[in-house]
Structure formats: C-alpha cells, structure tokens
Coordinates of C-alpha atoms and ligand atoms in Angstrom, one line a residue:
M1 CA 84.3 92.3 91.5
E2 CA 82.2 95.5 91.4
F3 CA 83.4 98.8 90.1
P4 CA 82.2 102.3 90.9
V5 CA 79.2 103.5 88.8
Y6 CA 80.9 106.7 87.7
L7 CA 83.2 104.7 85.6
W8 CA 80.3 104.2 83.2
Y9 CA 80.9 107.7 82.1
I10 CA 81.1 107.7 78.3
G11 CA 81.8 110.5 75.9
G12 CA 84.8 112.7 75.4
G13 CA 86.8 109.5 75.1
M14 CA 90.2 109.7 73.5
K15 CA 91.7 107.5 70.8
I16 CA 94.4 105.3 72.3
A17 CA 96.8 102.7 71.1
V18 CA 98.5 100.3 73.6
V19 CA 101.5 98.5 72.0
G20 CA 102.3 95.3 73.9
T21 CA 99.3 93.4 75.2
G22 CA 100.7 91.5 78.2
Y23 CA 99.7 91.9 81.8
V24 CA 100.2 95.7 81.8
G25 CA 99.1 96.4 78.2
L26 CA 96.0 94.3 78.3
V27 CA 94.8 95.6 81.7
T28 CA 95.6 99.2 80.7
G29 CA 93.7 98.7 77.4
V30 CA 90.5 97.2 78.9
V31 CA 90.4 99.7 81.7
L32 CA 90.8 102.7 79.3
A33 CA 88.1 101.2 77.1
E34 CA 85.9 100.8 80.1
L35 CA 86.4 104.5 80.7
G36 CA 84.9 105.3 77.3
N37 CA 88.0 105.7 75.2
D38 CA 88.5 104.0 71.9
V39 CA 91.4 101.6 72.4
I40 CA 93.5 99.6 69.9
C41 CA 95.6 97.0 71.7
V42 CA 98.5 95.9 69.6
D43 CA 100.7 92.8 70.0
N44 CA 103.2 91.1 67.7
D45 CA 102.1 87.7 68.9
P46 CA 99.4 86.7 66.3
G47 CA 98.0 84.0 68.6
K48 CA 97.4 86.5 71.4
V49 CA 95.7 89.0 69.0
A50 CA 93.4 86.2 67.7
R51 CA 92.4 85.0 71.1
L52 CA 91.8 88.5 72.5
S53 CA 89.8 89.5 69.5
Q54 CA 87.4 86.7 70.4
G55 CA 87.2 88.0 74.0
I56 CA 89.3 85.2 75.4
P57 CA 91.7 86.5 78.1
T58 CA 95.4 85.6 77.7
I59 CA 96.2 86.1 81.3
Y60 CA 94.6 85.2 84.6
E61 CA 93.4 88.3 86.3
P62 CA 90.2 88.8 88.5
G63 CA 87.7 90.9 86.6
I64 CA 89.4 90.9 83.2
D65 CA 87.1 88.5 81.5
E66 CA 83.9 90.5 81.7
M67 CA 85.6 93.8 81.1
L68 CA 87.3 92.5 78.0
K69 CA 84.1 91.1 76.6
R70 CA 82.2 94.4 77.4
G71 CA 84.9 96.5 75.8
I72 CA 84.7 94.5 72.5
A73 CA 80.9 94.4 72.5
E74 CA 80.5 98.1 73.0
G75 CA 83.0 98.8 70.2
H76 CA 85.5 100.5 72.5
L77 CA 88.2 97.8 72.2
V78 CA 89.9 96.2 69.3
F79 CA 93.1 94.1 68.8
S80 CA 95.6 94.4 66.1
H81 CA 99.2 93.4 65.2
D82 CA 99.7 96.7 63.3
A83 CA 101.4 99.3 65.5
A84 CA 101.8 101.8 62.7
E85 CA 98.1 101.7 61.7
A86 CA 97.1 101.9 65.4
T87 CA 99.3 105.0 65.8
R88 CA 97.8 106.7 62.8
Q89 CA 94.3 106.3 64.4
S90 CA 95.4 107.4 67.9
E91 CA 96.3 110.6 69.8
I92 CA 98.1 108.8 72.6
V93 CA 100.3 105.7 72.1
F94 CA 101.3 103.6 75.1
I95 CA 104.4 101.5 74.9
A96 CA 103.8 98.5 77.3
V97 CA 106.2 95.9 76.1
G98 CA 108.4 93.7 78.3
T99 CA 111.8 94.9 79.5
P100 CA 113.5 91.7 80.8
P101 CA 116.9 91.8 82.4
G102 CA 119.8 91.7 80.0
E103 CA 123.1 89.8 80.6
D104 CA 124.5 92.5 83.0
G105 CA 121.2 93.0 84.9
S106 CA 120.2 96.2 83.1
P107 CA 116.8 96.1 81.4
D108 CA 116.9 94.9 77.8
L109 CA 115.2 97.7 75.8
T110 CA 115.0 95.8 72.5
A111 CA 111.2 95.6 72.4
V112 CA 110.9 99.3 73.4
K113 CA 113.2 100.4 70.6
A114 CA 111.4 98.1 68.2
V115 CA 108.1 99.8 69.0
A116 CA 109.5 103.3 68.8
N117 CA 110.8 102.4 65.3
A118 CA 107.5 100.9 64.3
I119 CA 105.3 103.8 65.4
A120 CA 107.6 106.7 64.4
P121 CA 106.9 106.7 60.6
A122 CA 103.1 106.7 61.3
I123 CA 103.2 109.9 63.4
D124 CA 101.5 112.4 61.0
K125 CA 99.7 114.6 63.6
Y126 CA 100.4 115.6 67.2
T127 CA 100.8 112.3 69.2
V128 CA 101.8 111.7 72.8
V129 CA 104.0 108.6 73.1
V130 CA 103.8 107.2 76.6
N131 CA 106.4 104.9 78.1
K132 CA 104.5 102.6 80.4
S133 CA 107.1 99.8 80.4
T134 CA 109.5 100.0 83.3
V135 CA 112.5 101.6 81.7
P136 CA 115.7 103.1 83.2
V137 CA 116.5 106.8 83.5
G138 CA 117.2 108.2 80.1
S139 CA 114.8 105.9 78.2
G140 CA 112.3 108.7 77.4
D141 CA 115.2 110.5 75.7
L142 CA 116.1 107.4 73.9
V143 CA 112.5 106.9 72.5
E144 CA 112.5 110.6 71.6
S145 CA 115.8 110.3 69.6
I146 CA 114.6 107.1 67.8
I147 CA 111.4 108.9 66.7
R148 CA 113.4 111.9 65.6
S149 CA 115.7 109.7 63.6
H150 CA 112.7 109.0 61.4
H151 CA 112.6 112.8 60.6
I152 CA 109.5 113.4 62.7
A153 CA 109.2 117.1 63.5
E154 CA 109.7 118.1 67.1
H155 CA 106.2 119.8 67.4
L156 CA 104.5 116.6 66.2
F157 CA 105.1 114.5 69.3
D158 CA 106.1 114.3 73.0
V159 CA 107.4 111.4 75.0
V160 CA 105.9 111.0 78.4
S161 CA 106.8 108.6 81.2
N162 CA 103.8 107.0 83.0
P163 CA 105.2 104.1 85.0
E164 CA 102.8 101.3 86.0
F165 CA 102.3 100.2 89.7
L166 CA 99.6 97.6 89.3
R167 CA 100.0 94.3 91.1
E168 CA 99.3 91.1 89.3
G169 CA 96.3 89.4 91.0
S170 CA 94.5 92.8 91.6
A171 CA 95.6 94.5 88.4
I172 CA 92.2 95.8 87.4
F173 CA 91.4 97.1 90.8
D174 CA 94.8 98.8 91.0
T175 CA 94.5 100.4 87.6
L176 CA 91.1 101.8 88.6
N177 CA 92.3 102.8 92.1
P178 CA 96.0 103.6 92.0
D179 CA 97.6 105.3 95.0
R180 CA 99.1 107.8 92.6
I181 CA 99.5 108.4 88.9
V182 CA 103.0 109.5 88.0
I183 CA 103.4 111.5 84.8
G184 CA 106.8 112.7 83.7
A185 CA 107.1 115.0 80.8
K186 CA 109.3 117.7 79.3
R187 CA 106.4 119.9 78.3
K188 CA 103.3 120.7 80.4
E189 CA 100.9 120.3 77.5
A190 CA 101.9 116.6 77.0
A191 CA 101.4 115.9 80.7
H192 CA 98.0 117.5 80.6
R193 CA 96.8 115.1 77.9
L194 CA 97.4 112.3 80.3
V195 CA 95.9 114.2 83.2
E196 CA 92.7 114.5 81.1
L197 CA 92.8 110.8 80.2
Y198 CA 93.1 109.7 83.9
A199 CA 90.7 112.4 85.3
P200 CA 87.7 110.1 85.6
L201 CA 89.7 108.0 88.1
E202 CA 89.8 110.9 90.5
R203 CA 93.2 109.8 91.9
P204 CA 96.3 111.9 93.0
M205 CA 98.6 112.7 90.1
H206 CA 102.3 113.6 90.3
I207 CA 103.6 115.6 87.4
T208 CA 107.4 115.5 87.2
D209 CA 110.2 115.7 84.7
L210 CA 111.0 112.5 82.6
N211 CA 113.9 111.3 84.7
S212 CA 112.2 111.6 88.0
A213 CA 109.2 109.6 86.8
E214 CA 111.4 106.9 85.5
L215 CA 113.4 106.8 88.8
I216 CA 110.2 106.7 90.9
K217 CA 109.2 103.3 89.5
Y218 CA 112.6 101.7 90.2
A219 CA 112.9 103.4 93.6
S220 CA 109.4 102.2 94.7
N221 CA 110.0 98.6 93.8
S222 CA 113.5 98.5 95.2
F223 CA 112.3 100.0 98.5
L224 CA 109.6 97.4 98.9
A225 CA 112.1 94.6 98.0
M226 CA 114.5 96.1 100.6
K227 CA 111.7 96.0 103.2
I228 CA 111.1 92.3 102.6
S229 CA 114.8 91.5 102.6
F230 CA 115.2 93.4 105.9
I231 CA 112.5 91.3 107.7
N232 CA 113.9 88.1 106.1
A233 CA 117.4 89.0 107.5
I234 CA 115.7 89.6 110.9
S235 CA 114.0 86.1 110.5
R236 CA 117.5 84.6 110.4
L237 CA 118.3 86.2 113.7
C238 CA 115.0 85.0 115.1
E239 CA 115.8 81.4 114.1
T240 CA 119.1 81.5 116.0
C241 CA 118.0 83.3 119.1
G242 CA 114.5 81.8 119.5
A243 CA 112.5 84.9 118.8
N244 CA 109.5 84.9 116.6
V245 CA 109.7 87.1 113.4
G246 CA 105.9 87.5 113.3
D247 CA 105.9 89.2 116.6
V248 CA 108.9 91.3 115.7
A249 CA 107.3 92.4 112.4
K250 CA 104.1 93.3 114.2
G251 CA 106.0 95.2 116.8
I252 CA 108.0 97.3 114.3
G253 CA 105.2 97.5 111.7
S254 CA 102.8 99.2 114.1
D255 CA 105.1 102.2 114.2
A256 CA 103.3 104.5 111.7
R257 CA 106.7 105.7 110.4
I258 CA 107.5 102.1 109.3
G259 CA 104.1 100.6 108.4
S260 CA 103.2 96.9 108.5
Q261 CA 103.0 96.2 104.7
F262 CA 105.8 94.3 103.1
L263 CA 107.1 93.1 106.5
Q264 CA 106.0 89.5 106.1
A265 CA 109.0 87.2 106.3
G266 CA 108.9 84.3 103.8
L267 CA 110.8 82.7 101.0
G268 CA 111.7 86.0 99.5
W269 CA 110.5 88.2 96.7
G270 CA 110.2 87.0 93.1
G271 CA 107.9 87.6 90.2
S272 CA 108.2 89.5 87.0
C273 CA 109.1 92.9 88.6
F274 CA 111.1 93.0 91.8
P275 CA 114.1 90.9 90.7
K276 CA 114.5 92.7 87.4
D277 CA 113.8 96.2 88.8
V278 CA 116.2 95.9 91.7
Q279 CA 118.9 94.6 89.4
G280 CA 117.9 97.4 87.0
L281 CA 118.4 100.1 89.6
V282 CA 121.8 98.6 90.6
A283 CA 122.9 98.6 86.9
T284 CA 121.6 102.2 86.4
A285 CA 123.5 103.3 89.6
D286 CA 126.6 101.6 88.3
R287 CA 126.2 103.4 85.0
L288 CA 125.8 106.7 86.8
G289 CA 128.9 106.1 89.0
Y290 CA 127.3 105.1 92.3
D291 CA 127.9 101.7 93.9
F292 CA 124.4 100.9 95.4
R293 CA 125.7 98.4 97.9
L294 CA 122.4 98.6 100.0
L295 CA 120.5 97.1 97.0
K296 CA 123.3 94.6 96.3
E297 CA 122.9 93.3 99.8
T298 CA 119.1 93.3 99.4
I299 CA 119.5 90.9 96.5
E300 CA 122.0 88.8 98.3
I301 CA 119.7 88.3 101.3
N302 CA 116.9 87.3 98.9
D303 CA 119.0 85.0 96.8
T304 CA 120.0 82.9 99.9
Q305 CA 116.6 83.0 101.7
T306 CA 114.9 80.1 99.8
L307 CA 118.0 77.9 99.9
H308 CA 118.4 78.5 103.6
F309 CA 114.9 77.3 104.2
L310 CA 115.3 74.3 101.9
N311 CA 118.5 73.4 103.6
R312 CA 116.6 73.1 106.9
L313 CA 114.3 70.6 105.4
D314 CA 117.2 68.8 103.7
K315 CA 118.8 68.4 107.2
R316 CA 115.6 67.3 108.8
L317 CA 115.1 64.6 106.1
G318 CA 118.7 63.5 106.1
G319 CA 119.0 64.6 102.4
F320 CA 116.5 64.7 99.6
A321 CA 117.8 61.6 97.8
D322 CA 114.8 59.3 97.2
K323 CA 112.5 61.6 99.1
R324 CA 109.1 62.7 97.7
I325 CA 108.2 66.3 98.4
A326 CA 104.8 67.8 98.0
L327 CA 104.6 71.4 96.9
L328 CA 101.6 73.5 97.7
G329 CA 101.6 76.4 95.3
L330 CA 103.8 77.3 92.3
A331 CA 102.8 80.8 91.2
F332 CA 105.2 83.6 92.4
K333 CA 102.3 84.9 94.5
P334 CA 98.6 84.1 94.9
N335 CA 95.9 85.1 92.3
T336 CA 98.2 84.9 89.4
D337 CA 99.5 82.3 87.0
D338 CA 102.7 84.1 86.6
I339 CA 105.8 82.0 87.5
R340 CA 108.5 84.4 86.4
D341 CA 111.2 84.2 89.1
A342 CA 108.9 82.2 91.3
K343 CA 110.5 80.6 94.4
S344 CA 108.9 77.3 93.3
L345 CA 111.3 77.1 90.4
I346 CA 114.4 77.3 92.7
I347 CA 112.8 74.7 95.1
I348 CA 112.1 72.3 92.2
E349 CA 115.5 72.8 90.7
E350 CA 117.3 72.1 94.0
I351 CA 115.2 69.2 95.1
L352 CA 115.7 67.5 91.8
R353 CA 119.4 68.2 91.8
R354 CA 119.7 66.7 95.2
G355 CA 117.9 63.5 94.1
G356 CA 114.4 64.0 95.3
T357 CA 111.1 63.7 93.5
I358 CA 108.2 66.2 93.5
Q359 CA 104.5 66.3 93.2
A360 CA 102.9 69.7 93.0
Y361 CA 99.5 71.4 93.2
D362 CA 98.6 75.0 92.1
P363 CA 95.1 76.1 91.3
I364 CA 96.2 78.0 88.2
A365 CA 100.0 78.1 87.5
A366 CA 100.7 74.3 87.1
E367 CA 100.6 74.3 83.3
N368 CA 103.1 77.1 83.1
V369 CA 105.5 75.2 85.4
R370 CA 104.8 71.9 83.5
A371 CA 106.3 73.6 80.4
L372 CA 109.6 74.0 82.2
Y373 CA 109.5 70.9 84.4
P374 CA 107.6 68.1 82.6
Q375 CA 109.4 65.5 84.8
I376 CA 107.6 66.3 88.0
Q377 CA 104.1 65.2 88.9
Y378 CA 101.2 67.6 88.9
V379 CA 97.9 66.8 90.7
D380 CA 94.6 68.4 89.9
T381 CA 93.2 68.3 93.4
L382 CA 94.8 69.7 96.5
Y383 CA 94.5 66.7 98.8
D384 CA 96.1 64.4 96.3
V385 CA 99.4 66.3 96.6
G386 CA 100.3 64.6 99.9
K387 CA 100.3 61.0 98.5
D388 CA 103.4 59.1 99.7
A389 CA 105.1 62.4 100.4
D390 CA 108.0 62.6 103.0
A391 CA 107.3 66.3 103.5
A392 CA 105.2 69.2 102.2
I393 CA 106.3 72.7 101.5
L394 CA 103.8 75.6 101.4
V395 CA 105.3 77.8 98.6
T396 CA 102.4 80.1 97.6
E397 CA 99.9 81.5 100.1
W398 CA 96.8 80.9 98.0
N399 CA 93.6 81.5 100.0
E400 CA 92.5 77.9 99.5
F401 CA 95.6 76.8 101.5
K402 CA 94.7 79.0 104.4
Q403 CA 91.9 76.8 105.7
L404 CA 93.5 73.4 105.1
D405 CA 92.1 70.2 106.6
F406 CA 95.4 69.0 107.9
S407 CA 94.2 65.5 108.7
R408 CA 93.1 65.1 105.1
L409 CA 96.4 66.5 103.8
G410 CA 98.4 64.2 106.1
A411 CA 96.4 61.0 105.6
P412 CA 98.2 59.8 102.4
M413 CA 101.6 61.2 103.5
R414 CA 104.5 58.9 104.4
Q415 CA 105.7 61.4 107.1
R416 CA 103.6 64.4 108.3
I417 CA 106.2 67.2 108.0
L418 CA 105.1 70.6 106.9
F419 CA 107.5 73.4 106.1
D420 CA 105.6 76.6 105.8
G421 CA 107.4 79.1 103.5
R422 CA 104.9 81.9 104.0
R423 CA 104.1 81.7 107.7
I424 CA 100.4 81.3 107.1
Y425 CA 99.6 78.5 109.7
R426 CA 99.2 78.4 113.4
R427 CA 101.6 75.9 114.9
E428 CA 99.1 74.5 117.5
A429 CA 96.5 73.6 114.8
I430 CA 99.0 71.7 112.7
E431 CA 100.6 69.9 115.6
R432 CA 97.2 68.8 116.7
A433 CA 96.8 67.0 113.4
G434 CA 100.0 65.2 114.1
F435 CA 102.3 67.3 111.9
E436 CA 105.8 68.3 112.6
Y437 CA 105.8 72.0 111.7
A438 CA 108.6 74.4 110.7
T439 CA 108.4 77.9 109.4
I440 CA 110.6 80.9 108.6
G441 CA 111.9 83.0 111.5
A442 CA 110.6 80.8 114.3
Ligands
NAD1 P1 104.5 90.8 79.2 O1 105.7 90.1 78.8 O2 103.3 90.2 79.9 O3 103.9 91.5 77.9 C1 104.6 92.2 76.9 C2 103.8 92.0 75.6 O4 104.5 92.8 74.6 C3 103.8 90.6 75.1 O5 102.4 90.2 74.8 C4 104.6 90.6 73.8 O6 104.1 89.7 72.8 C5 104.4 92.1 73.4 N1 105.5 92.6 72.5 C6 106.8 92.4 72.6 N2 107.5 93.1 71.6 C7 106.5 93.7 70.9 C8 106.5 94.5 69.7 N3 107.7 94.9 69.2 N4 105.3 94.9 69.2 C9 104.2 94.6 69.8 N5 104.1 93.8 70.9 C10 105.2 93.4 71.4 O7 105.0 92.0 80.1 P2 104.3 92.8 81.2 O8 104.3 92.0 82.5 O9 103.0 93.3 80.7 O10 105.3 94.0 81.5 C11 105.3 95.1 80.5 C12 106.2 96.2 81.2 O11 105.5 96.7 82.3 C13 107.5 95.8 81.7 O12 108.4 96.8 81.5 C14 107.3 95.5 83.1 O13 108.4 95.7 83.9 C15 106.3 96.6 83.5 N6 105.4 96.3 84.6 C16 104.9 95.1 84.8 C17 104.1 94.8 85.9 C18 103.5 93.4 86.1 O14 103.0 93.2 87.2 N7 103.5 92.5 85.2 C19 103.8 95.8 86.8 C20 104.3 97.1 86.6 C21 105.1 97.3 85.5

C-alpha cells in the first residue's frame, strides 16, 4: 500500500500517549508516529507490549507491519504498560480501550474508567485527554469527573471526544484519509490542539460540543446498520415474490439521495462495532426516556437474517443431522481476522446444535474460531474445504472466493449445493459447473 509523500513531514511533532493498543489504539499510534509525533502506546497486556516492542503486529491489518517497524526504527514509537509514566511524558493522551456491551446492552465503561483513574495522578502540566473509544453521551463528563476526583486542577486538563470511524481491513488507509474528523470539546483551545495534530492529514474537521461528538459516532453506525437491515428486509420480500434484491438495491441506490453503499443484502451485520453500537444507542435512548423502536426493529431484522438463510438450507437438506457442511470464510468481513459477532459463529453453533458437522476455511481468521470451536475441522487450503460435504456456505466475501474454480470446489463434494450468503456469484456460472445455487433475496 502506498501513502502520500507529504506524510513524511517530520518536525513540530507532538508528544502523544495512546492507552489501549488494540485495533484502534495501535493503528492510531502507528499513524501518529508516521506523521512525526513521538508516540507511546500503552497496553495492560504484557504479551502485547512485548510483541509490539519487537515490531511484531498483534492484529492483521494491511500496511501495519511496515509502518510499525518504521515507527520503532525512527524512534517515534515505543510501547509500554505504564499509563501514568506515558501521561507524564505526553501533552495529549488518547483513551482507546474496549467498550464491550454490558448485560443490558449499554457499553461497559470499566476499562475507560480504569484508564482515567490510572492517568489522573500523573497529570502535572496541561494535558488534553481524548476519548477515542466509542462511549455513550455523558462519558466525557464522566472521565472529567474521575480526573477531578484525583484533585487535578481544572486548568490542567481538558477532555475531548474524538470518535474513531476506521474500518477494520482498511484501518490504516481510513486513518490517513478519514471522510471527516470529529472533535467535541467544551473549550476551543482543547479542540485546537487536536486540529493541529490532525492538520497534516488535510481532511475536513467538525468541531462540536462533547455530547454531539459522542452521539455522532453512535448515530453513524446505527444509520449504516439500519440501511443494511432495510435491504435485508426487502430481500425477504424478494424471496417471496420472485424479485431480485440485487436489482432492487441497484435501482434504489442509484438515487443520489440514497446512495448505493451499505445496500448489499446478505447474512446481516456483525463485527466488533455495529452490534454493540446499535445496542448502545438503544440503551442510551432508553436512559434518556426515548423508546428507539426503529433501532430495535433494525436489530430484530438482523438477528433473524442468518437463521432464516440457514433454515432454507436445513429444509433443502432435510435437516442437518449427519450432514457435513463446508464453510467458506469465518471472519466477520474480509481483510480482517476479527471474529467478534461474526455470522460464522451463529452458523457453526446452529449446525452443530442440529446434529451436523463442519469443515471450514478462512485465509486468516481460522485460528481465532478454533479457540472457540475446537471440535470442527479447519482446512489450510481452500479447495480441501469441499471434501465429502453435503453443501457449502459462502460466509465471508474474501477476494480469493470471488474467482472460484467451481468444478474444483465441487469435485470432492458429496452434493454440489452452494448457499451464497453474500451474493457474490453469478448463478449461470455456478450452475454450469453442476451446482445447485441459492442466495439471499432471489
Ligand atoms: P480492542 O479490544 O482491540 O483493544 C483494546 C485494548 O485495550 C486491548 O489491547 C486491551 O488489552 C487494552 N486495555 C484494556 N484495558 C486497559 C487498561 N486499563 N489499560 C491499558 N490497556 C487496556 O478494542 P478496539 O477494537 O481497538 O476498540 C477500542 C474502542 O474503539 C472501542 O470503544 C470500539 O468500540 C472503538 N472502535 C473500534 C473500531 C474497530 O473497528 N475495531 C472502530 C471504531 C471505533
């Protein structure tokens, strides 16, 4: 992957700490180091800190390997487990820890609070504390009150909300080329520190109050999830009336007011963000006294989409008992090894529960799924996945699946049945290879 030359601008760099070195924290850290800032990435997982210090990436992400090594070699990037020391050495401290859903669907802020408590005592000069984690409205105030509870004077710090919009699989590119940068702050001076930091990216910046910035992140993800659920609901209609959801999506998406993105019918949305963020907004709305039924239905449509598709295959096979199913893809989307809320997990769980057996292939995510489901078989090469299978399901639309040699896939299968959960194939090509083909919304 190539990056614009102007990013090699060095000098005037800031001193930055990023606490939480997962997908968001690591990508943020390496990109800020690439921009010439001095970055300390902090994590409380000692194994992660050890690997990253040696230049070994802990996530799969195109472009991260070389940028990580370069940041370390040029002395712009170091890793540590000590959030307090990193804070003492920095003028801006990012909080980029996980905010998984709690019992009631609202985000669990335990890690955010822990970081606020860890960095507060180390604030001994003016410091901007930036919430990059996805956190509900009011969390900026919460972080501020935690820091104040350590008797840190008001003039010594500001809390800023700077939500992250990167997509796993193109996270480096997205961080370098965001559609917009949202900065929510109570005081203009604090927002301007971030404007300065991001200035080399030359991207549009939206300066807002804290609450608006926090809401923008949840509203964006919820809107995108709603768009996918909408087209998936249309796909159900298509299946019953003989229409084709691909044509319908094209027809509505070419209206500039609607746009074609996020109108691909499929198994539904998953991953580490959409499910928890939509739930999170529903929980926030409940807390604020608004029953967000539109989003509740968005979730309901999504929850039933994969099962609906699986039930079609179940019916076709006369039940999954003693049937062997081949899964193509396990990651929640292509170009990532992330399997959080991946549709593959629901499919595996259901097929096993109904008495079937599974063999699966994924170019990258297999090891992560193996940790959860050691009882299914994982193959290392794509065309081995069909061996003795009664049907195959395309779960993740990896590029390498797009140009399949169907005859080769079908040769070792017991029955040539392909259920395409992402609508990536042309029916004629597959049927020519002797497959029976079924997909969503057609
Ligand atoms: P992650 O789970 O990959 O990473 C979180 C990291 O924080 C882990 O490495 C963990 O060890 C570390 N950590 C936890 N508690 C800590 C503590 N007290 N001190 C130091 N380190 C600690 O999570 P992620 O995917 O990077 O997401 C981080 C936040 O960004 C979440 O709020 C998420 O919703 C949001 N976000 C994620 C994405 C995405 O695509 N992954 C995109 C946009 C926003």
